[in-house]
CSV table of C-alpha atoms and ligand atoms in Angstrom, one decimal:
chain,number,residue,atom,x,y,z
A,18,MET,CA,113.1,64.7,103.0
A,19,GLY,CA,110.7,67.6,103.2
A,20,LEU,CA,107.5,68.3,105.1
A,21,LYS,CA,104.8,65.7,104.8
A,22,ILE,CA,101.2,66.7,104.4
A,23,TYR,CA,98.2,64.5,105.2
A,24,LEU,CA,95.9,64.6,102.1
A,25,ASN,CA,92.9,62.4,101.9
A,26,GLY,CA,94.3,59.5,103.9
A,27,ALA,CA,97.9,59.6,102.6
A,28,LEU,CA,101.0,61.4,103.7
A,29,VAL,CA,102.5,63.2,100.7
A,30,GLU,CA,105.4,65.5,100.2
A,31,LYS,CA,104.6,69.2,100.5
A,32,GLU,CA,105.4,69.8,96.8
A,33,ASP,CA,102.9,67.0,95.9
A,34,ALA,CA,100.1,68.2,98.2
A,35,LYS,CA,97.8,69.6,95.5
A,36,ILE,CA,94.1,69.8,95.2
A,37,SER,CA,91.9,70.4,92.2
A,38,VAL,CA,91.0,73.9,90.9
A,39,TYR,CA,87.4,72.6,90.9
A,40,ASP,CA,87.5,72.1,94.7
A,41,HIS,CA,84.7,74.1,96.2
A,42,GLY,CA,86.9,75.1,99.1
A,43,LEU,CA,88.8,77.2,96.6
A,44,LEU,CA,85.9,78.2,94.3
A,45,TYR,CA,83.5,79.2,97.0
A,46,GLY,CA,85.3,79.1,100.3
A,47,ASP,CA,83.1,76.1,101.0
A,48,GLY,CA,84.8,74.3,103.8
A,49,VAL,CA,85.9,74.5,107.4
A,50,PHE,CA,89.2,74.6,109.3
A,51,GLU,CA,90.9,74.5,112.7
A,52,GLY,CA,94.2,75.9,113.9
A,53,ILE,CA,95.7,73.8,116.7
A,54,ARG,CA,99.0,73.8,118.6
A,55,SER,CA,101.2,71.2,120.1
A,56,TYR,CA,103.6,71.9,122.9
A,57,ASN,CA,106.4,69.4,123.6
A,58,CYS,CA,104.5,66.5,122.2
A,59,LEU,CA,101.2,67.4,123.7
A,60,VAL,CA,98.4,68.6,121.5
A,61,PHE,CA,96.5,71.2,123.4
A,62,LYS,CA,92.7,70.8,123.5
A,63,LEU,CA,92.6,68.5,120.6
A,64,ASP,CA,89.1,67.1,121.5
A,65,GLU,CA,87.7,70.6,121.7
A,66,HIS,CA,89.2,71.6,118.3
A,67,ILE,CA,87.9,68.4,116.6
A,68,GLU,CA,84.5,69.0,118.2
A,69,ARG,CA,84.4,72.6,116.9
A,70,LEU,CA,85.5,71.4,113.4
A,71,TYR,CA,82.6,68.9,113.3
A,72,GLU,CA,80.1,71.4,114.5
A,73,SER,CA,81.2,73.9,111.8
A,74,ALA,CA,80.8,71.1,109.2
A,75,HIS,CA,77.4,70.1,110.6
A,76,THR,CA,76.0,73.5,110.1
A,77,LEU,CA,77.3,73.6,106.5
A,78,LEU,CA,75.8,70.1,105.9
A,79,LEU,CA,79.3,69.0,105.1
A,80,GLU,CA,80.0,65.4,105.8
A,81,ILE,CA,83.5,64.7,107.0
A,82,PRO,CA,84.5,61.2,105.7
A,83,LEU,CA,86.4,60.4,108.9
A,84,THR,CA,85.2,59.7,112.4
A,85,LYS,CA,86.4,62.1,115.1
A,86,LYS,CA,88.7,59.4,116.4
A,87,GLN,CA,90.1,58.8,112.9
A,88,MET,CA,90.6,62.6,112.5
A,89,LYS,CA,92.5,62.8,115.8
A,90,ASP,CA,94.7,59.8,114.8
A,91,ALA,CA,95.4,61.6,111.4
A,92,VAL,CA,96.6,64.7,113.3
A,93,VAL,CA,99.0,62.6,115.4
A,94,ARG,CA,100.1,60.6,112.5
A,95,THR,CA,101.1,63.8,110.6
A,96,LEU,CA,102.9,65.2,113.6
A,97,LYS,CA,104.9,62.0,114.0
A,98,ALA,CA,105.7,61.8,110.3
A,99,ASN,CA,107.2,65.3,110.6
A,100,LYS,CA,108.9,64.7,113.9
A,101,LEU,CA,107.4,67.9,115.3
A,102,ARG,CA,107.5,68.4,119.1
A,103,ASP,CA,106.1,72.0,118.9
A,104,ALA,CA,103.8,72.6,116.0
A,105,TYR,CA,101.1,74.6,114.5
A,106,ILE,CA,98.5,72.3,113.0
A,107,ARG,CA,96.1,73.4,110.3
A,108,LEU,CA,93.2,71.0,109.8
A,109,VAL,CA,91.1,71.7,106.7
A,110,VAL,CA,88.0,70.0,105.3
A,111,THR,CA,86.6,71.3,102.0
A,112,ARG,CA,83.4,70.4,100.2
A,113,GLY,CA,85.6,68.6,97.7
A,114,THR,CA,85.8,68.6,93.9
A,115,GLY,CA,82.6,69.6,92.0
A,116,ASP,CA,81.7,71.5,88.9
A,117,LEU,CA,81.6,75.3,88.4
A,118,GLY,CA,78.1,75.6,90.0
A,119,LEU,CA,77.4,76.3,93.7
A,120,ASP,CA,75.5,73.1,94.3
A,121,PRO,CA,77.4,71.1,96.9
A,122,ARG,CA,75.7,67.9,95.8
A,123,LYS,CA,78.1,67.9,92.8
A,124,CYS,CA,80.9,67.4,95.3
A,125,LYS,CA,80.9,63.7,96.0
A,126,VAL,CA,83.5,63.5,98.8
A,127,ALA,CA,85.1,66.1,101.0
A,128,THR,CA,88.8,66.9,100.7
A,129,VAL,CA,90.7,66.6,104.0
A,130,PHE,CA,94.2,67.9,104.6
A,131,ILE,CA,96.4,68.5,107.6
A,132,ILE,CA,99.4,70.7,107.6
A,133,THR,CA,101.8,70.5,110.6
A,134,ASP,CA,104.5,73.1,110.6
A,135,ASN,CA,106.7,75.2,112.8
A,136,ILE,CA,104.7,77.9,114.4
A,137,VAL,CA,105.3,81.6,113.6
A,138,LEU,CA,105.1,83.4,116.8
A,139,TYR,CA,104.6,87.1,117.6
A,140,PRO,CA,107.9,88.5,118.9
A,141,ALA,CA,108.5,88.0,122.6
A,142,GLU,CA,108.8,91.7,123.0
A,143,LEU,CA,105.1,92.1,122.3
A,144,TYR,CA,104.3,90.0,125.4
A,145,GLU,CA,106.5,92.2,127.5
A,146,LYS,CA,105.5,95.6,126.2
A,147,GLY,CA,102.0,94.9,124.9
A,148,MET,CA,100.3,95.6,121.6
A,149,GLU,CA,98.6,98.6,120.2
A,150,ILE,CA,95.4,97.9,118.3
A,151,ILE,CA,92.7,99.9,116.5
A,152,THR,CA,89.0,99.5,115.6
A,153,VAL,CA,88.4,99.0,111.9
A,154,PRO,CA,85.3,99.9,109.8
A,155,THR,CA,84.5,96.5,108.5
A,156,VAL,CA,81.8,95.1,110.9
A,157,ARG,CA,81.8,91.4,112.0
A,158,ASN,CA,79.5,89.2,110.0
A,159,VAL,CA,76.0,88.9,111.3
A,160,SER,CA,75.1,85.4,112.6
A,161,GLU,CA,72.1,85.2,110.4
A,162,ALA,CA,74.3,85.6,107.3
A,163,VAL,CA,77.7,83.9,107.8
A,164,ASN,CA,77.8,82.8,111.5
A,165,PRO,CA,81.1,83.6,113.1
A,166,GLN,CA,80.8,80.3,115.1
A,167,VAL,CA,81.4,78.5,111.8
A,168,LYS,CA,85.1,78.4,111.2
A,169,SER,CA,84.7,78.4,107.5
A,170,LEU,CA,87.2,78.8,104.7
A,171,ASN,CA,85.3,82.0,103.9
A,172,TYR,CA,87.4,84.4,106.0
A,173,LEU,CA,87.0,87.5,103.9
A,174,ASN,CA,85.3,89.3,106.7
A,175,ASN,CA,88.4,88.9,108.8
A,176,VAL,CA,90.8,89.5,105.9
A,177,MET,CA,89.1,92.8,105.1
A,178,ALA,CA,89.5,93.9,108.7
A,179,LYS,CA,93.1,92.7,108.8
A,180,ILE,CA,93.9,94.8,105.6
A,181,GLU,CA,92.4,97.8,107.3
A,182,ALA,CA,94.6,97.2,110.4
A,183,VAL,CA,97.7,96.7,108.3
A,184,ASN,CA,97.0,99.7,106.2
A,185,SER,CA,97.0,101.8,109.3
A,186,GLY,CA,100.2,100.2,110.6
A,187,TYR,CA,98.6,97.7,113.2
A,188,GLN,CA,98.8,94.0,113.4
A,189,GLU,CA,95.4,93.3,115.0
A,190,ALA,CA,92.1,95.1,115.1
A,191,ILE,CA,88.8,95.2,117.0
A,192,MET,CA,85.8,94.2,114.9
A,193,ILE,CA,82.5,95.8,115.9
A,194,ASN,CA,79.3,93.9,115.2
A,195,ALA,CA,76.3,95.4,113.3
A,196,LEU,CA,74.8,96.7,116.5
A,197,GLY,CA,78.0,98.6,117.4
A,198,TYR,CA,79.2,96.4,120.2
A,199,VAL,CA,82.6,94.8,120.4
A,200,ALA,CA,82.7,91.3,118.8
A,201,GLU,CA,86.3,90.2,118.6
A,202,CYS,CA,89.6,90.7,116.7
A,203,THR,CA,90.4,89.4,113.2
A,204,GLY,CA,91.9,86.2,114.5
A,205,ASP,CA,91.7,86.5,118.3
A,206,ASN,CA,89.2,87.0,121.1
A,207,ILE,CA,89.2,90.0,123.3
A,208,PHE,CA,89.1,90.3,127.1
A,209,THR,CA,88.9,93.3,129.5
A,210,VAL,CA,89.6,93.5,133.2
A,211,LYS,CA,87.7,96.1,135.2
A,212,ARG,CA,88.0,96.2,139.0
A,213,GLY,CA,89.2,92.7,139.2
A,214,THR,CA,86.5,91.2,137.0
A,215,LEU,CA,87.4,89.5,133.7
A,216,MET,CA,85.0,90.1,130.8
A,217,THR,CA,84.7,88.9,127.3
A,218,PRO,CA,81.8,89.3,124.8
A,219,PRO,CA,79.3,86.5,124.6
A,220,GLN,CA,78.9,84.5,121.4
A,221,TYR,CA,75.7,86.2,120.3
A,222,MET,CA,77.8,89.4,119.8
A,223,GLY,CA,79.4,87.7,116.7
A,224,THR,CA,82.2,86.3,118.7
A,225,LEU,CA,83.9,83.0,117.9
A,226,ARG,CA,83.8,80.7,120.9
A,227,GLY,CA,87.6,80.5,121.0
A,228,ILE,CA,89.2,77.5,122.6
A,229,THR,CA,91.8,79.7,124.2
A,230,ARG,CA,89.0,82.0,125.4
A,231,ASP,CA,87.3,79.0,127.0
A,232,SER,CA,90.5,77.9,128.6
A,233,VAL,CA,91.2,81.4,130.0
A,234,LEU,CA,87.7,81.7,131.5
A,235,ALA,CA,88.2,78.3,133.1
A,236,LEU,CA,91.7,79.1,134.4
A,237,ALA,CA,90.4,82.5,135.9
A,238,ARG,CA,87.5,80.8,137.7
A,239,MET,CA,89.8,78.2,139.1
A,240,ALA,CA,92.0,80.9,140.4
A,241,GLY,CA,89.0,82.6,142.1
A,242,ILE,CA,89.0,85.5,139.6
A,243,PRO,CA,85.4,86.6,138.7
A,244,ALA,CA,85.1,85.9,134.9
A,245,ILE,CA,81.9,86.7,133.0
A,246,GLU,CA,80.6,87.0,129.4
A,247,GLN,CA,79.6,90.7,129.0
A,248,VAL,CA,78.4,92.9,126.2
A,249,LEU,CA,81.2,95.5,125.7
A,250,THR,CA,81.2,98.9,124.0
A,251,ARG,CA,84.4,100.6,122.8
A,252,HIS,CA,84.0,103.0,125.7
A,253,GLU,CA,84.3,100.1,128.2
A,254,VAL,CA,87.4,98.8,126.3
A,255,PHE,CA,89.0,102.2,126.4
A,256,ASN,CA,88.4,102.5,130.1
A,257,ALA,CA,89.3,99.0,131.2
A,258,ASP,CA,92.1,98.4,133.6
A,259,GLU,CA,93.6,95.8,131.4
A,260,VAL,CA,92.9,94.4,127.9
A,261,PHE,CA,94.3,91.3,126.3
A,262,LEU,CA,93.7,89.1,123.2
A,263,THR,CA,93.5,85.3,123.1
A,264,GLY,CA,94.0,82.8,120.3
A,265,THR,CA,95.7,79.5,119.6
A,266,ALA,CA,98.7,81.1,118.0
A,267,ALA,CA,98.9,84.2,120.1
A,268,GLU,CA,98.1,82.5,123.5
A,269,ILE,CA,97.5,85.7,125.5
A,270,ILE,CA,98.7,89.1,124.2
A,271,PRO,CA,98.5,92.2,126.4
A,272,VAL,CA,97.0,95.2,124.8
A,273,VAL,CA,98.2,98.6,126.0
A,274,LYS,CA,96.6,101.0,123.6
A,275,VAL,CA,93.3,101.0,121.7
A,276,ASP,CA,92.5,103.7,119.1
A,277,GLY,CA,95.1,105.9,120.7
A,278,ARG,CA,93.7,105.5,124.2
A,279,ARG,CA,96.1,104.2,126.8
A,280,ILE,CA,94.8,101.2,128.6
A,281,GLY,CA,95.3,101.2,132.4
A,282,ALA,CA,98.9,102.1,133.2
A,283,GLY,CA,100.0,101.5,129.6
A,284,GLU,CA,101.8,98.3,130.3
A,285,PRO,CA,100.7,94.6,130.6
A,286,GLY,CA,98.6,94.4,133.7
A,287,PRO,CA,99.0,92.0,136.7
A,288,LEU,CA,96.0,89.8,135.9
A,289,THR,CA,97.0,89.5,132.2
A,290,ARG,CA,100.5,88.4,133.4
A,291,LYS,CA,99.0,85.9,135.9
A,292,LEU,CA,96.7,84.4,133.3
A,293,LEU,CA,99.4,84.1,130.7
A,294,LYS,CA,101.6,82.2,133.2
A,295,ALA,CA,98.7,79.9,134.1
A,296,PHE,CA,97.8,79.4,130.4
A,297,ARG,CA,101.4,78.5,129.5
A,298,GLY,CA,101.5,76.1,132.4
A,299,ALA,CA,98.3,74.4,131.1
A,300,THR,CA,99.6,74.1,127.6
A,301,ARG,CA,102.8,72.4,128.8
A,302,SER,CA,101.1,70.0,131.2
A,303,GLN,CA,97.9,68.8,129.5
A,304,GLY,CA,96.9,67.6,126.1
A,305,THR,CA,96.9,64.6,123.8
A,306,ARG,CA,100.3,63.0,124.1
A,307,TYR,CA,102.3,61.5,121.2
A,308,SER,CA,105.7,60.1,120.9
A,309,LEU,CA,108.2,60.8,118.1
B,278,LIG,N1,88.4,84.7,116.6
B,278,LIG,C1,88.6,84.4,115.4
B,278,LIG,C2,87.9,85.1,114.3
B,278,LIG,C3,89.6,83.4,115.0
B,278,LIG,O1,89.9,83.1,113.8
B,278,LIG,C4,90.3,82.8,116.1
B,278,LIG,C5,91.4,81.8,115.8
B,278,LIG,N2,90.9,80.6,115.5
B,278,LIG,C6,90.0,83.1,117.4
B,278,LIG,C7,89.0,84.1,117.6
B,278,LIG,C8,90.6,82.4,118.6
B,278,LIG,O2,90.2,81.1,118.7
B,278,LIG,P1,91.1,80.0,119.3
B,278,LIG,O3,91.4,80.4,120.7
B,278,LIG,O4,90.2,78.8,119.3
B,278,LIG,O5,92.3,79.8,118.5
């Protein structure tokens, strides 16, 4: 038996998990999503992810045909059906099937699907040696157009930036906002450490309020490390003592070079290591528990 996908209330085989070519998620990128992880039968920050999903949908006037509780139950049901202890969970809600026009009123009911699968991780070596990243020309969407807080299916802004990174031989890239300040990376948030203070750009810079980002800020404060939201220029990133990225899939990735500038000593810094350890501890000790 293959992988089971949750699709509109039913668990179906991966091969049978199909949606209409008239679905506006596909035609217009009209929909929202979340990427979540489970660690040893604990779903990390499930409530926070569900909350963000419903907030994204609320802004798009997209009605999700499940309560938050039903959505959480659906996630757990899918994990159990696939007997996954450690998983990457992709939760997607689209506007649903409509006609070829933009008008969302033609879509009578949202499409909901949940994929739970094995997670593809960055190589362990990257966490030991650190990553090299660059800044790319594509600027982060302005909040007044497509707000980066809305985790929508329209991810072309990030895809364009990713292409530019890959074209230059890098896996991740810093995206600058329309004002020239650092926003975030294509699928991760960015942090700097300077003289013991942890900094990350505030949301109004065009920065997604990442759930890993929030966890890291909280863990730092609990450990007595000063942690603030701070507007950052590339100059400040280049001259930071430490730089790292955060995201559900990546957890915490040390960055050792940005646009050819060595960061700090050119190796993962002590605070980055400390926070990665604390974060991994949290992911393995807290969350929504399920049994297989
Ligand atoms: N920024 C962007 C653009 C992202 O897509 C993601 C991944 N969802 C993040 C940041 C990190 O967010 P999180 O920690 O919630 O995964």
